[in-house]
Coordinates of C-alpha atoms and ligand atoms in Angstrom, one line a residue:
M5 CA 10.8 -32.3 217.6
P6 CA 13.7 -32.6 219.4
E7 CA 16.3 -29.7 220.0
L8 CA 19.6 -30.2 219.2
F9 CA 21.0 -29.5 215.4
I10 CA 23.7 -31.8 214.7
A11 CA 25.2 -32.7 210.9
G12 CA 21.6 -31.2 209.6
Q13 CA 19.3 -33.6 211.8
W14 CA 17.1 -33.0 214.5
A15 CA 18.5 -34.6 217.4
A16 CA 17.5 -35.5 221.5
A17 CA 20.1 -35.6 224.0
R18 CA 21.9 -39.1 224.0
D19 CA 21.3 -39.7 227.0
G20 CA 17.3 -38.3 227.3
R21 CA 18.4 -35.5 229.9
T22 CA 16.0 -32.4 229.4
R23 CA 15.4 -28.5 231.1
E24 CA 12.6 -26.9 231.7
I25 CA 12.8 -23.7 230.4
R26 CA 10.5 -21.0 232.5
C27 CA 9.5 -17.5 231.8
P28 CA 12.0 -15.6 234.3
A29 CA 8.1 -13.3 233.9
D30 CA 5.8 -15.2 235.7
G31 CA 7.9 -18.4 236.4
A32 CA 5.3 -20.2 233.6
L33 CA 6.5 -23.3 231.4
V34 CA 7.7 -22.0 228.0
A35 CA 8.7 -25.8 227.2
V36 CA 10.6 -28.3 227.6
V37 CA 14.0 -29.3 225.7
D38 CA 16.8 -31.3 225.5
E39 CA 20.1 -31.0 226.8
A40 CA 23.1 -31.9 225.8
G41 CA 26.3 -33.4 227.3
P42 CA 29.5 -34.4 226.3
D43 CA 28.9 -36.8 223.6
D44 CA 26.4 -34.0 221.8
A45 CA 29.1 -31.9 222.4
R46 CA 31.9 -33.9 220.4
A47 CA 28.8 -34.8 217.7
A48 CA 28.7 -31.8 216.7
T49 CA 32.5 -30.8 216.8
A50 CA 32.9 -33.8 214.3
A51 CA 29.9 -32.5 212.3
A52 CA 31.5 -29.3 212.3
R53 CA 34.8 -30.3 211.2
A54 CA 33.5 -32.7 208.0
A55 CA 31.9 -29.8 207.3
F56 CA 34.8 -27.8 207.1
D57 CA 37.5 -30.8 205.9
H58 CA 35.3 -31.9 203.4
G59 CA 32.3 -30.0 202.5
P60 CA 31.5 -26.9 199.8
W61 CA 31.0 -24.2 202.4
P62 CA 34.9 -22.9 203.3
H63 CA 35.1 -22.8 198.7
T64 CA 31.7 -21.8 198.5
P65 CA 32.7 -18.2 196.9
A66 CA 32.3 -15.4 199.1
A67 CA 29.9 -13.9 196.6
D68 CA 27.3 -17.0 197.3
R69 CA 28.0 -16.9 201.0
G70 CA 27.1 -13.6 201.2
R71 CA 23.9 -14.3 199.1
L72 CA 23.2 -16.6 201.6
L73 CA 23.1 -14.4 204.8
L74 CA 21.4 -11.8 202.8
R75 CA 18.8 -14.8 202.6
V76 CA 18.7 -15.0 206.1
A77 CA 18.6 -11.4 206.9
D78 CA 15.4 -12.3 204.6
L79 CA 14.0 -15.0 206.7
L80 CA 14.6 -13.2 209.8
E81 CA 12.3 -10.3 208.8
R82 CA 9.6 -12.1 207.9
D83 CA 9.7 -14.4 211.4
R84 CA 10.4 -10.8 213.1
A85 CA 7.1 -11.2 215.5
A86 CA 7.5 -14.6 216.5
L87 CA 11.4 -14.2 216.9
A88 CA 10.5 -11.7 219.2
R89 CA 7.3 -13.2 220.5
A90 CA 10.3 -16.4 221.6
E91 CA 12.6 -14.0 223.3
S92 CA 10.5 -12.1 225.4
L93 CA 9.1 -15.7 226.6
D94 CA 12.6 -16.8 227.4
T95 CA 14.3 -13.7 228.6
G96 CA 11.2 -12.1 229.8
K97 CA 12.1 -8.6 228.5
R98 CA 9.8 -6.4 227.0
L99 CA 8.0 -7.2 223.2
V100 CA 9.3 -4.0 222.2
E101 CA 12.6 -4.5 223.2
S102 CA 12.9 -8.5 221.7
E103 CA 11.4 -6.3 218.0
Y104 CA 14.4 -3.7 218.3
D105 CA 16.6 -6.0 219.2
L106 CA 15.3 -8.5 215.9
D107 CA 16.0 -5.7 214.0
D108 CA 19.3 -5.2 215.0
I109 CA 20.2 -8.9 214.2
A110 CA 18.5 -9.0 210.9
A111 CA 21.6 -5.4 210.3
C112 CA 23.8 -8.1 211.1
F113 CA 23.5 -10.4 208.1
R114 CA 22.9 -7.8 206.3
Y115 CA 26.1 -5.8 207.3
F116 CA 28.3 -9.3 206.9
G117 CA 26.8 -10.7 203.7
A118 CA 27.2 -7.1 202.0
L119 CA 30.8 -7.1 203.7
V120 CA 31.9 -10.5 201.4
A121 CA 28.8 -10.2 198.4
S122 CA 31.1 -7.8 196.8
G123 CA 33.3 -10.6 196.2
D124 CA 36.2 -8.4 197.1
G125 CA 38.0 -11.6 199.5
G126 CA 39.9 -9.0 201.4
G127 CA 43.2 -10.4 200.0
R128 CA 46.1 -8.5 197.6
I129 CA 49.0 -8.3 195.5
V130 CA 52.5 -7.5 197.3
D131 CA 54.9 -5.7 194.7
T132 CA 58.0 -8.2 194.7
G133 CA 60.1 -5.1 192.5
D134 CA 62.4 -7.2 190.0
V135 CA 62.1 -10.6 191.6
P136 CA 60.0 -12.9 189.7
A137 CA 57.5 -13.9 191.4
D138 CA 53.7 -13.7 192.2
S139 CA 53.0 -12.6 195.8
R140 CA 49.0 -12.5 197.1
V141 CA 48.3 -12.7 200.3
V142 CA 44.8 -14.2 200.9
R143 CA 42.3 -15.0 203.1
E144 CA 40.6 -17.8 204.8
P145 CA 38.6 -18.9 207.2
V146 CA 40.0 -20.3 211.2
G147 CA 38.0 -23.6 210.6
V148 CA 36.0 -25.0 213.1
C149 CA 34.3 -22.7 215.4
A150 CA 32.7 -23.2 219.0
L151 CA 30.3 -19.9 219.4
I152 CA 29.6 -19.1 223.0
T153 CA 26.6 -17.1 224.5
P154 CA 24.7 -16.1 227.4
W155 CA 21.2 -15.2 228.0
N156 CA 20.6 -11.3 228.2
Y157 CA 20.5 -11.4 224.6
P158 CA 21.0 -14.7 223.1
L159 CA 20.5 -13.8 219.3
L160 CA 22.2 -11.2 218.9
Q161 CA 25.1 -12.7 220.4
T162 CA 24.7 -14.7 218.2
A163 CA 24.0 -12.9 215.7
W164 CA 27.5 -11.4 216.2
K165 CA 29.0 -14.2 216.1
V166 CA 27.1 -16.4 213.0
A167 CA 27.2 -13.8 210.8
P168 CA 31.0 -13.5 210.5
A169 CA 31.7 -16.6 211.0
L170 CA 29.5 -18.2 207.9
A171 CA 30.4 -15.4 206.3
A172 CA 34.5 -16.1 206.3
G173 CA 33.3 -19.7 205.4
N174 CA 33.4 -21.2 208.6
S175 CA 31.2 -24.3 210.3
F176 CA 30.5 -23.6 213.8
V177 CA 28.9 -25.4 216.9
L178 CA 26.7 -23.2 218.5
K179 CA 25.9 -23.1 222.3
P180 CA 23.7 -20.7 223.4
S181 CA 22.9 -20.2 227.4
E182 CA 21.0 -23.0 228.5
L183 CA 18.1 -20.7 229.6
T184 CA 17.1 -18.9 226.9
P185 CA 17.4 -21.7 223.7
H186 CA 14.5 -20.8 221.5
T187 CA 15.6 -18.9 219.0
A188 CA 18.9 -20.1 218.2
I189 CA 16.6 -23.4 217.5
A190 CA 15.0 -21.0 215.3
L191 CA 18.2 -19.1 213.7
M192 CA 19.4 -23.2 212.9
R193 CA 15.8 -23.5 210.8
L194 CA 16.3 -20.7 209.2
L195 CA 19.7 -21.7 208.2
A196 CA 18.8 -24.4 206.7
E197 CA 15.7 -23.3 204.8
A198 CA 17.9 -20.1 203.3
G199 CA 20.4 -23.5 201.8
L200 CA 22.9 -24.1 203.8
P201 CA 25.4 -27.1 203.4
D202 CA 24.2 -30.4 206.3
G203 CA 26.6 -30.0 208.8
V204 CA 28.2 -26.1 208.6
A205 CA 26.1 -24.6 212.1
N206 CA 25.5 -26.9 214.5
L207 CA 23.6 -26.6 217.9
V208 CA 23.9 -27.9 221.8
L209 CA 21.8 -26.6 224.2
G210 CA 22.5 -27.1 227.7
A211 CA 24.5 -25.9 230.6
G212 CA 28.8 -25.0 230.2
P213 CA 30.2 -27.4 232.1
S214 CA 28.6 -30.1 230.5
A215 CA 28.2 -29.0 227.2
G216 CA 30.0 -26.1 226.2
A217 CA 33.2 -27.1 227.8
P218 CA 33.6 -30.3 225.9
L219 CA 33.9 -27.6 222.9
T220 CA 36.5 -25.4 225.0
E221 CA 38.7 -28.1 225.0
D222 CA 38.3 -30.5 221.9
P223 CA 40.6 -29.5 219.5
R224 CA 39.5 -30.4 216.4
V225 CA 37.9 -26.6 217.5
D226 CA 39.9 -24.3 215.9
L227 CA 38.4 -21.1 217.4
V228 CA 36.3 -20.1 220.6
S229 CA 34.4 -17.1 220.2
F230 CA 32.2 -16.7 224.1
T231 CA 30.2 -13.8 225.4
G232 CA 29.3 -14.4 228.9
G233 CA 30.9 -13.7 232.9
L234 CA 34.0 -12.2 233.2
V235 CA 34.9 -16.1 235.6
T236 CA 33.5 -18.3 233.2
G237 CA 36.1 -16.2 230.4
R238 CA 39.1 -17.0 232.4
R239 CA 38.1 -21.2 232.6
V240 CA 36.8 -20.8 228.3
M241 CA 40.6 -19.1 228.1
A242 CA 42.7 -22.0 229.8
A243 CA 39.9 -24.5 228.3
A244 CA 41.4 -23.9 225.0
A245 CA 45.3 -23.0 225.8
P246 CA 45.9 -27.0 225.6
T247 CA 45.6 -26.8 221.7
V248 CA 45.8 -23.0 221.7
K249 CA 42.8 -22.2 219.7
K250 CA 42.4 -18.6 219.1
V251 CA 40.2 -17.1 221.6
A252 CA 37.8 -14.2 221.2
L253 CA 36.4 -12.7 224.8
E254 CA 33.7 -10.4 224.8
L255 CA 33.2 -10.4 229.1
G256 CA 31.9 -8.1 231.2
G257 CA 31.8 -4.4 232.4
K258 CA 31.2 -1.8 234.6
N259 CA 30.9 1.1 232.7
P260 CA 31.4 4.7 233.8
N261 CA 28.6 7.6 232.2
I262 CA 30.6 10.7 233.6
V263 CA 28.6 13.7 233.5
F264 CA 30.1 17.0 234.2
A265 CA 28.3 19.7 235.3
D266 CA 27.4 22.0 231.9
A267 CA 25.7 18.6 230.2
D268 CA 22.3 18.9 228.7
F269 CA 20.7 18.5 232.1
D270 CA 17.7 17.0 231.1
T271 CA 19.7 14.6 228.5
A272 CA 21.6 13.7 230.5
V273 CA 19.3 12.5 233.5
D274 CA 17.3 10.5 230.6
H275 CA 20.1 8.9 229.0
A276 CA 21.3 7.9 233.0
L277 CA 18.3 5.6 233.4
T278 CA 17.7 4.2 230.1
A279 CA 21.5 4.0 230.6
V280 CA 21.1 1.5 233.4
F281 CA 17.8 0.6 233.8
L282 CA 17.0 -1.1 229.8
H283 CA 16.8 -4.9 230.2
S284 CA 16.8 -4.4 234.4
G285 CA 20.6 -3.9 234.5
Q286 CA 20.9 -6.7 232.5
V287 CA 23.4 -5.3 229.5
C288 CA 27.0 -5.7 229.3
S289 CA 27.1 -1.8 228.8
A290 CA 25.2 -0.5 231.4
G291 CA 26.2 2.7 232.4
A292 CA 26.1 1.4 236.2
R293 CA 28.4 3.8 237.5
L294 CA 27.6 7.4 237.4
L295 CA 30.4 9.8 238.0
V296 CA 28.8 13.1 238.8
Q297 CA 30.1 16.5 238.8
D298 CA 30.0 17.6 243.2
E299 CA 28.3 21.1 242.3
L300 CA 25.7 19.2 240.1
H301 CA 25.2 16.0 242.0
D302 CA 22.3 16.4 244.3
R303 CA 20.1 17.9 241.8
F304 CA 21.3 15.6 239.1
T305 CA 21.1 12.0 241.5
D306 CA 17.6 13.9 243.0
A307 CA 16.0 13.5 239.1
V308 CA 17.7 11.0 238.4
T309 CA 16.2 9.0 241.6
A310 CA 12.7 11.0 241.1
G311 CA 12.9 8.8 237.1
A312 CA 13.6 5.7 239.0
E313 CA 11.2 6.0 241.1
R314 CA 8.3 6.1 237.8
I315 CA 9.8 2.9 236.2
R316 CA 6.9 0.5 235.9
L317 CA 7.7 -3.3 236.2
G318 CA 5.8 -5.2 234.2
G319 CA 6.3 -8.7 231.9
P320 CA 6.9 -8.6 228.2
F321 CA 3.6 -8.1 227.1
D322 CA 2.4 -5.6 229.4
P323 CA 2.7 -3.0 227.4
E324 CA 2.6 -0.1 230.7
A325 CA 5.7 -1.3 232.2
R326 CA 9.2 -0.3 231.2
S327 CA 11.4 -2.7 232.4
G328 CA 11.3 -6.2 233.3
P329 CA 12.7 -9.4 235.3
L330 CA 15.8 -11.0 236.1
I331 CA 16.8 -13.4 234.6
S332 CA 16.6 -16.0 237.6
A333 CA 15.9 -16.8 241.2
A334 CA 19.4 -16.8 241.2
H335 CA 20.4 -13.8 239.3
R336 CA 18.1 -11.4 241.4
D337 CA 19.6 -13.2 244.7
K338 CA 23.5 -12.2 243.6
V339 CA 22.0 -8.9 242.7
E340 CA 20.6 -8.6 246.4
A341 CA 23.5 -9.5 247.9
Y342 CA 25.5 -6.5 245.8
V343 CA 23.1 -4.0 247.4
A344 CA 23.4 -5.0 250.5
A345 CA 27.3 -5.4 250.8
G346 CA 27.0 -1.5 249.5
L347 CA 25.2 -0.2 252.1
A348 CA 26.6 -2.2 254.7
E349 CA 30.3 -0.2 253.1
G350 CA 28.3 2.9 253.2
A351 CA 26.3 3.5 250.3
V352 CA 23.0 5.5 250.9
L353 CA 20.1 4.2 249.3
R354 CA 18.3 6.5 247.4
C355 CA 15.1 4.3 246.1
G356 CA 14.6 0.8 244.7
G357 CA 16.4 -2.3 247.2
R358 CA 14.1 -4.5 247.3
R359 CA 11.6 -7.0 245.5
P360 CA 8.4 -4.9 244.3
A361 CA 5.7 -5.3 246.8
D362 CA 3.1 -6.2 243.9
P363 CA 1.2 -9.3 244.3
A364 CA 0.8 -9.5 240.7
L365 CA 5.0 -9.5 240.4
A366 CA 5.2 -11.7 242.9
R367 CA 5.6 -15.0 240.8
G368 CA 8.4 -13.4 238.5
H369 CA 12.4 -12.5 239.2
Y370 CA 11.7 -8.6 239.6
F371 CA 13.6 -6.3 241.4
L372 CA 12.9 -1.8 241.6
P373 CA 15.5 0.0 240.4
T374 CA 17.5 1.5 242.8
V375 CA 20.2 4.2 242.9
L376 CA 22.5 3.9 245.9
D377 CA 24.5 7.1 246.5
E378 CA 27.0 8.1 248.1
C379 CA 29.6 5.3 246.7
T380 CA 32.9 5.3 247.0
A381 CA 35.3 3.2 244.0
G382 CA 36.0 0.9 247.3
M383 CA 32.6 -0.8 246.7
S384 CA 32.0 -3.9 245.8
V385 CA 28.8 -2.5 244.1
V386 CA 31.0 -0.8 242.1
R387 CA 34.1 -2.6 240.9
E388 CA 32.3 -5.7 240.0
E389 CA 29.2 -6.1 237.8
S390 CA 26.0 -6.8 239.7
F391 CA 24.2 -6.7 236.4
G392 CA 21.2 -5.4 237.8
P393 CA 19.2 -2.2 238.3
V394 CA 21.4 -0.8 240.5
L395 CA 22.8 2.5 240.1
T396 CA 25.8 3.6 242.2
V397 CA 26.7 7.1 242.2
E398 CA 29.9 8.7 243.5
R399 CA 31.4 12.7 242.7
F400 CA 34.5 14.5 241.3
R401 CA 35.8 17.9 241.3
T402 CA 38.3 18.0 238.1
E403 CA 38.1 16.2 235.0
E404 CA 41.6 14.3 236.1
E405 CA 39.8 12.5 238.9
A406 CA 36.6 11.4 236.6
V407 CA 39.0 10.2 234.0
A408 CA 40.5 8.6 236.8
L409 CA 38.0 7.4 238.7
A410 CA 36.0 5.7 235.5
N411 CA 39.5 4.2 234.6
D412 CA 39.9 3.0 238.2
T413 CA 38.3 -0.6 237.3
V414 CA 39.5 -3.9 235.8
Y415 CA 36.7 -3.9 233.2
G416 CA 37.3 -1.7 230.1
L417 CA 34.0 -2.6 227.8
A418 CA 32.1 0.9 227.5
G419 CA 31.4 4.3 228.8
A420 CA 30.1 7.9 228.6
V421 CA 30.6 11.2 229.0
W422 CA 28.5 14.0 229.4
T423 CA 29.2 17.9 228.4
Q424 CA 28.7 20.6 226.3
D425 CA 32.7 21.3 225.9
P426 CA 33.7 19.6 222.9
G427 CA 37.0 20.0 224.3
R428 CA 36.9 17.9 227.2
A429 CA 34.5 15.1 225.6
H430 CA 37.3 14.7 223.4
R431 CA 39.8 14.9 226.6
V432 CA 37.7 12.3 227.9
A433 CA 37.0 10.3 226.0
S434 CA 39.9 9.6 224.6
R435 CA 42.1 8.6 228.0
L436 CA 39.0 6.4 228.7
R437 CA 40.3 3.0 228.5
A438 CA 37.4 1.5 227.1
G439 CA 36.7 -0.5 223.6
T440 CA 34.3 2.1 223.4
V441 CA 32.9 6.0 224.8
W442 CA 30.1 7.8 223.3
I443 CA 29.9 11.8 224.4
N444 CA 26.6 13.1 224.8
D445 CA 25.1 9.5 223.9
F446 CA 24.4 6.0 225.8
H447 CA 24.4 2.0 224.3
P448 CA 23.8 2.8 220.9
Y449 CA 25.3 1.2 218.6
V450 CA 26.2 0.0 214.5
P451 CA 26.8 -3.1 213.1
Q452 CA 29.7 -1.2 211.0
A453 CA 31.9 -0.2 214.2
E454 CA 34.2 -2.5 216.2
W455 CA 32.8 -3.7 219.5
G456 CA 34.8 -5.4 221.9
G457 CA 36.7 -4.9 225.7
M458 CA 40.0 -3.6 226.8
K459 CA 41.5 -5.1 229.8
Q460 CA 39.4 -7.6 231.8
S461 CA 36.3 -6.5 229.4
G462 CA 37.9 -9.1 227.1
F463 CA 39.8 -9.4 223.5
G464 CA 39.0 -9.7 219.8
R465 CA 36.2 -7.7 218.1
E466 CA 32.2 -8.2 216.9
L467 CA 31.1 -6.4 214.0
G468 CA 32.5 -4.2 211.7
P469 CA 35.5 -5.0 209.0
S470 CA 38.2 -6.1 212.3
G471 CA 34.6 -8.1 213.5
L472 CA 35.4 -10.9 210.4
A473 CA 38.8 -10.6 210.7
E474 CA 38.4 -12.5 213.8
Y475 CA 37.3 -15.6 211.6
Q476 CA 39.6 -15.6 209.5
E477 CA 43.2 -16.5 208.4
T478 CA 45.2 -14.5 206.7
K479 CA 47.6 -17.1 204.5
H480 CA 50.7 -15.6 202.5
I481 CA 51.0 -17.7 198.9
W482 CA 54.9 -17.0 196.8
R483 CA 54.8 -18.6 193.4
N484 CA 58.2 -18.5 192.0
L485 CA 57.7 -17.4 188.3
A486 CA 61.4 -18.4 187.3
P487 CA 62.8 -20.8 189.5
R488 CA 66.0 -22.7 189.1
P489 CA 69.2 -23.8 191.4
Q490 CA 70.1 -21.5 193.9
G491 CA 72.7 -23.8 194.2
W492 CA 74.3 -23.3 198.1
F493 CA 74.7 -26.8 198.6
S494 CA 74.7 -28.5 196.0
Ligands
NAD527 P1 28.5 -16.8 231.6 O1 29.4 -16.9 231.7 O2 27.6 -17.1 232.7 O3 27.5 -17.7 230.6 C1 28.3 -17.9 229.1 C2 27.6 -18.8 228.4 O4 29.1 -19.8 228.9 C3 26.6 -19.5 228.6 O5 26.5 -19.9 227.6 C4 26.9 -20.5 229.5 O6 26.2 -21.5 229.7 C5 28.5 -21.1 229.2 N1 29.1 -21.8 229.9 C6 29.7 -21.3 231.9 N2 30.7 -22.3 232.4 C7 30.7 -22.9 230.9 C8 32.2 -23.5 231.3 N3 33.0 -24.1 231.5 N4 32.5 -23.8 229.7 C9 31.9 -23.3 228.2 N5 30.8 -22.0 228.0 C10 30.7 -22.3 229.4 O7 27.2 -15.5 231.5 P2 25.6 -15.0 231.1 O8 25.3 -15.0 232.9 O9 25.6 -16.1 230.6 O10 25.6 -13.8 231.2 C11 25.9 -12.5 231.1 C12 27.4 -12.0 230.9 O11 28.1 -12.0 229.8 C13 27.6 -10.2 231.7 O12 28.6 -10.3 232.7 C14 27.9 -9.5 230.6 O13 28.8 -8.3 231.1 C15 28.9 -10.8 229.4 N6 28.1 -10.1 228.0 C16 28.8 -9.6 227.8 C17 28.7 -9.2 226.4 C18 29.6 -8.1 226.1 O14 29.7 -7.7 224.5 N7 31.1 -7.6 226.2 C19 27.7 -9.1 225.4 C20 26.5 -9.4 226.6 C21 26.6 -10.3 227.8

């Protein structure tokens, strides 16, 4: 069966091109899927435009849209096992992590479904005083949305966009990462099963320049919501500029994890490991920069190094594995280059820094959990997103210095502070220039609270009420209740 989904029909790529999807854990062929080109992207855009301009979805009562999203959440829960397996085969991530992701994905559909199922469209009545008029502010869908997603959390990032876009009444073209298409294909089936009208949801698979760029340039697209790397984000923003599309960008991070000497030692060590080594560091909010107060530095770095050395690598279905492979050979090359650059610039290798010797892992794109000590702010491995299992350790003496080091980055996605002093925790949290700050924790998020970056980590918000607002236009409707001539020009 072909894998592009356009106007409610499954379609093959117009020029017949396909792509092999291989599991990063062992290189095994997962499937061969259709590879869309610009003509397919344009056909999908036309379908989404027609569904928005002439179809029922934008005018379906919000309560009914909400109910459909709740049905999708039920279907996601029904298919949890198969979807988690598909996600793990495409990404190489541990099955248990894909299962957690599926729970978050269903929760996301439930959250946005419930938000609009109440029937409260988010509008308000304006008080006009003595003026005889009705003044209403209403929320309307933006129109056709291009939703472009990365490979690290394929269905989760998709859910963060698809659920609010549909809740608000938009139609969309989804372009997932070319490396991880399978759960996006499955989601199209579930949306159709839940009763979404044809043409509201469209899917093109394929490479960014050929399948994604045409969406960002097309005048029929009203909004681009993009999650991915900083360099691509700049391109997307530039491509959307000539037609002044609404743009939301969720880009990378180089997130500081600040540990003060009074932190709960064991808990902070445990979380410092999860912060950076979860999903082999391929997490936008990964705590890849560890900043440790001087007097704790040696003991803390020793404990983190010992923890990193204990992490067992393995494929998605290896129950003993605690972390998996990188997404591709090219990505592993990039991570290796960052480690080499860090060492050349004076970092001290505490562990890892190479591929595992285990022959059982030789066919996958594995890289050992790596700790680089004595790092400084100017190193490229500290400044840029390696997006791999690489922790850099820097020292600080004072609170002032910790905040300055933490903020010394173009990124501003997330960060954490560990201390038992509540005053300090709140001072530091309020001074960190990041969209999310955790105190004595790392990585939790909830669909009720907004997610997004400051600085070059992007703009626009996902999740929470502002996540819905990203997909809404605001319109003021004024009705004169006593119209009569004004006499200015007549
Ligand atoms: P990427 O930028 O290479 O690709 C992201 C998506 O953009 C893919 O679907 C790709 O095909 C598409 N694309 C590439 N070129 C394009 C173009 N010219 N026009 C339109 N689309 C194009 O990113 P990636 O390697 O897939 O993902 C990793 C990055 O994503 C990391 O930087 C990570 O920090 C970031 N990320 C951010 C968040 C967040 O919430 N801020 C979440 C997850 C991942």
